[in-house]
Amino acid sequence: MKFVHLADIHFDTPFKTISDRADLGKIRRLEQRSAFKKVIEFIKENDIEYLFISGDFFEQDYVRKSTIIYVNNLFKEINNTKIYIAPGNHDPYMSNSYYKTFDWAENVKIFTEKAEKVENPEVNIYGYGFNNYEMNDNQLEDIKIDDKNKINILITHGTVISGNEISGIYNPISKNKLEENGFDYVALGHIHKRDNFYPGSLISMGFDEIGEHGFIYGEITKNKVKTEFIKADEREFIEIDVDVSDIYSEEDLIEKLNLIDTGNNLYEINLIGYRNFIINIDLKLIQKNIIKIKDYTELKIEIKENNNTLKGISIKKLNEKLKNNEINKKEYDEILELIIKIFNN
Ligand SMILES: [Mn+2]
């Protein structure tokens, strides 16, 4: 049997952490749609029989009915594919959830908090999901595989835990128990970075999710599991350092940043080194794929406070204020920078 496994799309999330650029949240929400469409196209082209969605499919607090209608129409386009959804902590199966209130396409099966087994001719699919924003009862204990001759698959959303202390508020799952159970494939969601059991988020949510994002395509026979990662996110989030020590004006820095070949990717720039001027860059002047600039630069100043010039005396006074905690380091830097500027002009 052939399947696609994906998780953590978070449809309609506001993308708060990357919204420094006003339109980027909107752009990424459109890209959620195009990435999901890509999954649907892949399923059509390759005659995939099963689609597993392991939770955080949408964002309960933000999702709009229009988005639900949109994804459900795509589900209808693949009516030969059986779709299984396990609700996660961002889209729990609650009384006002669209999982419960919406009239989903016939090929869609949504699991609830009660572990359930669905029998298909070649495969038994076990699943359960969140019924609230947190969930810690260990359902896995109740699941027993009853037909080892068939392919057995588990779908849920949660945190795999290696040790013996199985606790936590996001459906803690014992790794030992998983291995004991002997599933042929375990389709999880929750961890946004691709890993054992996890496909990672379909598209990256921000700079804490660097690298490629997409879904898992798999082929299973009773004795063999073959999986492959398929990229679905057209962009990557990339973080780089730019040393400003040899840059002497804001214009030079802006020019340098605008020459970075960002391609289709989104960048966070960390300014490092010693600054030679006051850095206060307006993002409007920077190419649009750079969406964050963080300033980690330090002041480079030879402080000659021993002389009795006005500059020397000012710096000496300022140093005293810092020593007595009358000002903090940031204020110190700002005033020092100002003193230097005044006296050097
Ligand atoms: Mn998630």
Short mmCIF file of C-alpha atoms and ligand atoms in Angstrom, two decimals:
data_model
loop_
_atom_site.label_atom_id
_atom_site.label_comp_id
_atom_site.label_asym_id
_atom_site.label_seq_id
_atom_site.Cartn_x
_atom_site.Cartn_y
_atom_site.Cartn_z
CA MET A 1 0.00 0.00 0.00
CA LYS A 2 1.05 3.55 -0.72
CA PHE A 3 0.53 6.44 1.66
CA VAL A 4 1.31 10.09 2.31
CA HIS A 5 1.96 11.22 5.87
CA LEU A 6 1.94 14.87 6.83
CA ALA A 7 1.40 16.95 9.95
CA ASP A 8 1.43 20.42 11.46
CA ILE A 9 0.20 22.62 8.66
CA HIS A 10 -1.53 24.95 11.15
CA PHE A 11 -3.92 26.37 8.54
CA ASP A 12 -4.73 30.05 9.19
CA THR A 13 -2.06 30.56 11.84
CA PRO A 14 -1.16 34.29 12.05
CA PHE A 15 2.61 33.61 11.69
CA LYS A 16 3.22 36.09 14.51
CA THR A 17 6.98 35.55 14.73
CA ILE A 18 7.61 36.58 11.12
CA SER A 19 5.12 39.40 10.84
CA ASP A 20 7.73 42.20 11.00
CA ARG A 21 6.97 42.48 7.33
CA ALA A 22 3.30 43.39 7.31
CA ASP A 23 2.30 41.24 4.34
CA LEU A 24 4.35 38.16 5.13
CA GLY A 25 1.72 36.47 7.31
CA LYS A 26 -0.74 36.71 4.45
CA ILE A 27 1.83 35.42 1.96
CA ARG A 28 2.67 32.42 4.14
CA ARG A 29 -1.03 31.62 4.58
CA LEU A 30 -1.31 31.50 0.79
CA GLU A 31 1.76 29.29 0.71
CA GLN A 32 0.12 26.89 3.16
CA ARG A 33 -2.56 26.45 0.55
CA SER A 34 -0.13 25.93 -2.33
CA ALA A 35 1.93 23.40 -0.32
CA PHE A 36 -1.23 21.48 0.52
CA LYS A 37 -2.33 21.57 -3.12
CA LYS A 38 1.03 20.08 -4.00
CA VAL A 39 0.26 17.16 -1.66
CA ILE A 40 -3.09 16.63 -3.37
CA GLU A 41 -1.44 16.72 -6.83
CA PHE A 42 1.18 14.22 -5.67
CA ILE A 43 -1.57 11.89 -4.42
CA LYS A 44 -3.42 12.12 -7.74
CA GLU A 45 -0.33 11.54 -9.87
CA ASN A 46 0.88 8.57 -7.86
CA ASP A 47 -2.47 6.92 -7.05
CA ILE A 48 -1.85 7.09 -3.31
CA GLU A 49 -4.43 5.09 -1.37
CA TYR A 50 -4.02 6.61 2.07
CA LEU A 51 -3.44 10.10 3.45
CA PHE A 52 -2.50 10.40 7.13
CA ILE A 53 -2.78 13.84 8.74
CA SER A 54 -1.27 13.67 12.22
CA GLY A 55 -2.75 16.73 13.86
CA ASP A 56 -2.36 20.51 14.00
CA PHE A 57 -3.98 20.50 10.59
CA PHE A 58 -5.51 23.89 11.39
CA GLU A 59 -5.34 26.50 14.12
CA GLN A 60 -8.53 26.18 16.17
CA ASP A 61 -8.46 29.81 17.38
CA TYR A 62 -7.98 31.33 13.92
CA VAL A 63 -9.26 28.94 11.28
CA ARG A 64 -12.08 30.26 9.08
CA LYS A 65 -14.89 28.24 7.61
CA SER A 66 -13.79 29.31 4.14
CA THR A 67 -10.46 27.55 4.71
CA ILE A 68 -12.21 24.38 5.89
CA ILE A 69 -14.38 24.44 2.75
CA TYR A 70 -11.23 24.93 0.66
CA VAL A 71 -9.41 21.91 2.10
CA ASN A 72 -12.54 19.76 2.05
CA ASN A 73 -13.01 20.50 -1.66
CA LEU A 74 -9.45 19.29 -2.22
CA PHE A 75 -10.27 16.13 -0.25
CA LYS A 76 -13.20 15.57 -2.61
CA GLU A 77 -10.81 15.70 -5.58
CA ILE A 78 -9.02 12.60 -4.25
CA ASN A 79 -12.11 10.54 -3.47
CA ASN A 80 -10.25 7.26 -4.09
CA THR A 81 -7.87 8.09 -1.26
CA LYS A 82 -8.82 7.31 2.32
CA ILE A 83 -7.98 10.21 4.59
CA TYR A 84 -7.35 9.80 8.33
CA ILE A 85 -6.97 12.76 10.66
CA ALA A 86 -5.85 12.66 14.30
CA PRO A 87 -6.60 16.02 16.00
CA GLY A 88 -3.65 17.73 17.73
CA ASN A 89 -3.23 20.28 20.50
CA HIS A 90 -3.85 23.18 18.09
CA ASP A 91 -6.91 21.59 16.48
CA PRO A 92 -8.44 19.46 19.26
CA TYR A 93 -11.71 17.62 18.79
CA MET A 94 -13.82 19.98 20.92
CA SER A 95 -17.55 20.67 20.77
CA ASN A 96 -17.13 23.76 18.54
CA SER A 97 -14.42 22.25 16.35
CA TYR A 98 -15.02 22.01 12.61
CA TYR A 99 -13.97 18.39 13.03
CA LYS A 100 -17.28 17.94 14.81
CA THR A 101 -19.56 20.55 13.24
CA PHE A 102 -18.54 20.44 9.57
CA ASP A 103 -19.91 18.01 7.00
CA TRP A 104 -16.64 16.46 5.76
CA ALA A 105 -16.16 14.59 2.48
CA GLU A 106 -17.01 10.89 2.57
CA ASN A 107 -13.39 9.75 2.32
CA VAL A 108 -12.41 11.60 5.52
CA LYS A 109 -12.20 9.83 8.88
CA ILE A 110 -11.50 11.97 11.95
CA PHE A 111 -10.32 10.25 15.10
CA THR A 112 -11.40 11.41 18.56
CA GLU A 113 -9.79 11.12 22.00
CA LYS A 114 -10.94 7.51 22.23
CA ALA A 115 -8.47 5.15 20.55
CA GLU A 116 -10.13 3.39 17.64
CA LYS A 117 -9.25 0.77 15.05
CA VAL A 118 -10.36 1.07 11.42
CA GLU A 119 -10.12 -2.10 9.37
CA ASN A 120 -9.21 -2.05 5.70
CA PRO A 121 -8.56 -5.19 3.60
CA GLU A 122 -4.76 -4.98 3.89
CA VAL A 123 -4.21 -2.59 6.76
CA ASN A 124 -5.59 -1.86 10.23
CA ILE A 125 -5.33 1.77 11.21
CA TYR A 126 -5.31 2.75 14.88
CA GLY A 127 -5.80 6.36 15.82
CA TYR A 128 -6.70 8.87 18.50
CA GLY A 129 -6.26 12.57 19.02
CA PHE A 130 -6.56 15.54 21.36
CA ASN A 131 -9.93 16.53 22.83
CA ASN A 132 -8.53 19.74 24.32
CA TYR A 133 -5.45 22.00 24.13
CA GLU A 134 -3.69 19.63 26.49
CA MET A 135 -3.96 15.88 26.94
CA ASN A 136 -1.96 13.50 29.08
CA ASP A 137 -3.80 10.23 29.43
CA ASN A 138 -1.74 7.49 27.90
CA GLN A 139 -4.05 5.89 25.36
CA LEU A 140 -1.31 3.78 23.88
CA GLU A 141 -1.64 1.43 26.88
CA ASP A 142 -5.07 0.38 25.65
CA ILE A 143 -4.03 -0.35 22.08
CA LYS A 144 -3.34 -4.00 21.30
CA ILE A 145 -2.60 -5.11 17.77
CA ASP A 146 -4.96 -8.03 17.16
CA ASP A 147 -3.89 -9.14 13.69
CA LYS A 148 -0.14 -9.29 13.23
CA ASN A 149 -0.55 -10.69 9.72
CA LYS A 150 -1.94 -7.42 8.47
CA ILE A 151 -0.14 -4.11 8.14
CA ASN A 152 -0.73 -2.09 11.32
CA ILE A 153 -0.44 1.66 11.46
CA LEU A 154 -0.79 4.14 14.32
CA ILE A 155 -1.83 7.77 13.77
CA THR A 156 -1.74 10.31 16.56
CA HIS A 157 -0.30 13.63 17.69
CA GLY A 158 2.10 13.70 20.62
CA THR A 159 5.55 13.64 22.15
CA VAL A 160 7.69 10.52 21.99
CA ILE A 161 9.57 10.03 25.25
CA SER A 162 12.58 7.72 25.51
CA GLY A 163 13.00 7.25 29.27
CA ASN A 164 10.77 5.57 31.81
CA GLU A 165 9.07 8.71 33.14
CA ILE A 166 6.20 9.13 30.71
CA SER A 167 4.62 12.48 31.57
CA GLY A 168 3.74 15.78 29.94
CA ILE A 169 0.72 17.72 28.67
CA TYR A 170 1.11 16.95 24.95
CA ASN A 171 0.13 13.30 24.75
CA PRO A 172 3.35 11.71 26.00
CA ILE A 173 4.09 8.49 24.12
CA SER A 174 6.49 5.88 25.45
CA LYS A 175 9.07 4.94 22.84
CA ASN A 176 9.50 1.50 24.42
CA LYS A 177 5.80 0.90 24.31
CA LEU A 178 5.68 1.94 20.66
CA GLU A 179 8.39 -0.57 19.81
CA GLU A 180 6.73 -3.29 21.89
CA ASN A 181 3.43 -2.80 20.08
CA GLY A 182 5.05 -3.59 16.75
CA PHE A 183 3.33 -1.18 14.38
CA ASP A 184 4.58 -1.34 10.80
CA TYR A 185 4.44 2.43 10.62
CA VAL A 186 3.83 5.14 13.22
CA ALA A 187 2.50 8.42 11.80
CA LEU A 188 2.98 11.17 14.35
CA GLY A 189 2.70 14.92 14.43
CA HIS A 190 3.70 17.64 16.92
CA ILE A 191 7.47 17.97 16.48
CA HIS A 192 7.97 20.41 13.60
CA LYS A 193 11.46 19.16 12.76
CA ARG A 194 11.57 16.01 10.63
CA ASP A 195 12.63 13.01 12.70
CA ASN A 196 11.78 9.37 13.45
CA PHE A 197 7.95 9.13 13.40
CA TYR A 198 7.59 12.84 12.47
CA PRO A 199 7.40 14.34 8.96
CA GLY A 200 7.92 17.85 10.41
CA SER A 201 5.66 20.79 9.62
CA LEU A 202 4.50 20.90 5.99
CA ILE A 203 5.82 24.43 5.64
CA SER A 204 8.17 26.22 8.01
CA MET A 205 6.57 28.44 10.63
CA GLY A 206 9.62 30.70 11.11
CA PHE A 207 13.31 30.97 11.96
CA ASP A 208 13.10 28.25 14.59
CA GLU A 209 12.23 25.85 11.74
CA ILE A 210 15.13 26.16 9.33
CA GLY A 211 15.82 23.76 6.46
CA GLU A 212 13.52 21.95 4.02
CA HIS A 213 9.89 21.18 4.85
CA GLY A 214 7.40 18.81 3.30
CA PHE A 215 5.79 15.40 3.76
CA ILE A 216 6.56 11.68 3.79
CA TYR A 217 5.66 9.36 0.93
CA GLY A 218 5.71 5.70 1.90
CA GLU A 219 5.21 2.24 0.50
CA ILE A 220 4.54 -0.67 2.85
CA THR A 221 4.34 -4.39 2.43
CA LYS A 222 4.14 -6.64 5.49
CA ASN A 223 7.91 -7.00 5.70
CA LYS A 224 9.17 -3.82 4.19
CA VAL A 225 8.66 -0.10 4.72
CA LYS A 226 10.11 2.34 2.23
CA THR A 227 9.79 6.06 2.87
CA GLU A 228 10.88 9.18 1.09
CA PHE A 229 10.78 12.86 2.01
CA ILE A 230 9.07 15.13 -0.52
CA LYS A 231 9.68 18.86 -0.31
CA ALA A 232 6.52 20.97 -0.28
CA ASP A 233 7.70 24.36 0.98
CA GLU A 234 9.13 26.51 -1.82
CA ARG A 235 11.17 28.49 0.66
CA GLU A 236 13.62 27.94 3.46
CA PHE A 237 14.23 30.09 6.48
CA ILE A 238 17.89 31.01 6.78
CA GLU A 239 19.81 32.83 9.48
CA ILE A 240 23.19 34.42 8.71
CA ASP A 241 25.75 36.70 10.41
CA VAL A 242 26.96 39.89 8.76
CA ASP A 243 30.10 41.46 10.23
CA VAL A 244 29.91 45.26 10.16
CA SER A 245 33.43 45.99 11.45
CA ASP A 246 34.60 47.20 8.04
CA ILE A 247 31.48 49.15 7.22
CA TYR A 248 31.50 52.87 7.91
CA SER A 249 28.07 54.16 6.97
CA GLU A 250 24.44 53.15 7.00
CA GLU A 251 24.32 53.45 3.20
CA ASP A 252 27.20 50.98 2.82
CA LEU A 253 25.47 48.52 5.13
CA ILE A 254 22.13 48.81 3.33
CA GLU A 255 23.91 48.26 0.03
CA LYS A 256 25.67 45.19 1.36
CA LEU A 257 22.42 43.68 2.70
CA ASN A 258 20.64 44.35 -0.57
CA LEU A 259 23.36 42.51 -2.50
CA ILE A 260 22.76 39.24 -0.62
CA ASP A 261 21.37 36.69 -3.07
CA THR A 262 18.31 35.55 -1.11
CA GLY A 263 16.62 33.68 -3.97
CA ASN A 264 13.24 32.45 -2.81
CA ASN A 265 14.32 32.12 0.82
CA LEU A 266 13.60 34.24 3.86
CA TYR A 267 16.48 35.64 5.87
CA GLU A 268 17.21 36.75 9.38
CA ILE A 269 20.39 38.82 9.59
CA ASN A 270 22.49 38.99 12.75
CA LEU A 271 24.72 42.05 12.66
CA ILE A 272 27.96 41.27 14.49
CA GLY A 273 31.40 42.78 15.04
CA TYR A 274 32.24 46.36 15.97
CA ARG A 275 30.01 49.16 14.72
CA ASN A 276 31.43 52.43 13.43
CA PHE A 277 28.13 54.31 13.32
CA ILE A 278 24.70 54.27 14.96
CA ILE A 279 22.72 51.40 13.48
CA ASN A 280 19.03 52.03 13.07
CA ILE A 281 17.96 50.55 9.78
CA ASP A 282 14.51 51.00 8.31
CA LEU A 283 13.37 47.61 6.91
CA LYS A 284 11.61 49.51 4.12
CA LEU A 285 15.00 50.19 2.57
CA ILE A 286 16.00 46.51 2.59
CA GLN A 287 15.12 43.81 0.02
CA LYS A 288 11.91 42.08 0.99
CA ASN A 289 13.31 38.57 1.62
CA ILE A 290 15.22 39.91 4.60
CA ILE A 291 12.56 40.00 7.24
CA LYS A 292 14.50 40.45 10.45
CA ILE A 293 17.66 42.32 11.35
CA LYS A 294 19.10 41.76 14.81
CA ASP A 295 21.87 43.97 16.13
CA TYR A 296 24.53 42.17 18.18
CA THR A 297 27.28 44.66 17.37
CA GLU A 298 29.55 46.20 19.94
CA LEU A 299 30.99 49.66 20.27
CA LYS A 300 34.69 50.00 19.53
CA ILE A 301 36.05 52.97 21.34
CA GLU A 302 39.42 53.86 22.74
CA ILE A 303 38.40 55.52 25.93
CA LYS A 304 40.92 58.14 26.96
CA GLU A 305 39.27 59.21 30.15
CA ASN A 306 42.54 60.18 31.74
CA ASN A 307 42.87 63.44 29.94
CA ASN A 308 41.19 66.59 31.12
CA THR A 309 39.49 67.46 27.89
CA LEU A 310 35.73 67.83 27.93
CA LYS A 311 35.48 64.49 26.14
CA GLY A 312 37.67 62.74 28.72
CA ILE A 313 35.69 64.19 31.63
CA SER A 314 32.34 63.25 30.03
CA ILE A 315 33.41 59.64 29.54
CA LYS A 316 34.77 59.46 33.07
CA LYS A 317 31.43 60.67 34.47
CA LEU A 318 29.57 58.20 32.30
CA ASN A 319 31.76 55.33 33.49
CA GLU A 320 30.95 56.26 37.08
CA LYS A 321 27.24 56.22 36.36
CA LEU A 322 27.52 52.72 34.90
CA LYS A 323 29.57 51.55 37.86
CA ASN A 324 26.95 52.89 40.30
CA ASN A 325 24.15 51.25 38.31
CA GLU A 326 22.52 54.61 37.61
CA ILE A 327 22.32 53.62 33.96
CA ASN A 328 22.26 50.23 32.23
CA LYS A 329 24.69 48.99 29.57
CA LYS A 330 22.37 49.86 26.71
CA GLU A 331 21.94 53.43 27.94
CA TYR A 332 25.70 53.62 28.51
CA ASP A 333 26.39 52.58 24.92
CA GLU A 334 23.89 55.08 23.55
CA ILE A 335 25.29 58.02 25.52
CA LEU A 336 28.88 57.01 24.80
CA GLU A 337 28.10 56.83 21.12
CA LEU A 338 26.60 60.31 21.31
CA ILE A 339 29.64 61.72 23.15
CA ILE A 340 31.98 60.29 20.55
CA LYS A 341 29.86 61.71 17.79
CA ILE A 342 29.76 65.18 19.31
CA PHE A 343 33.46 65.39 20.05
CA ASN A 344 34.65 63.82 16.84
CA ASN A 345 32.75 66.29 14.70
MN MN B 1 2.25 21.81 15.68
#
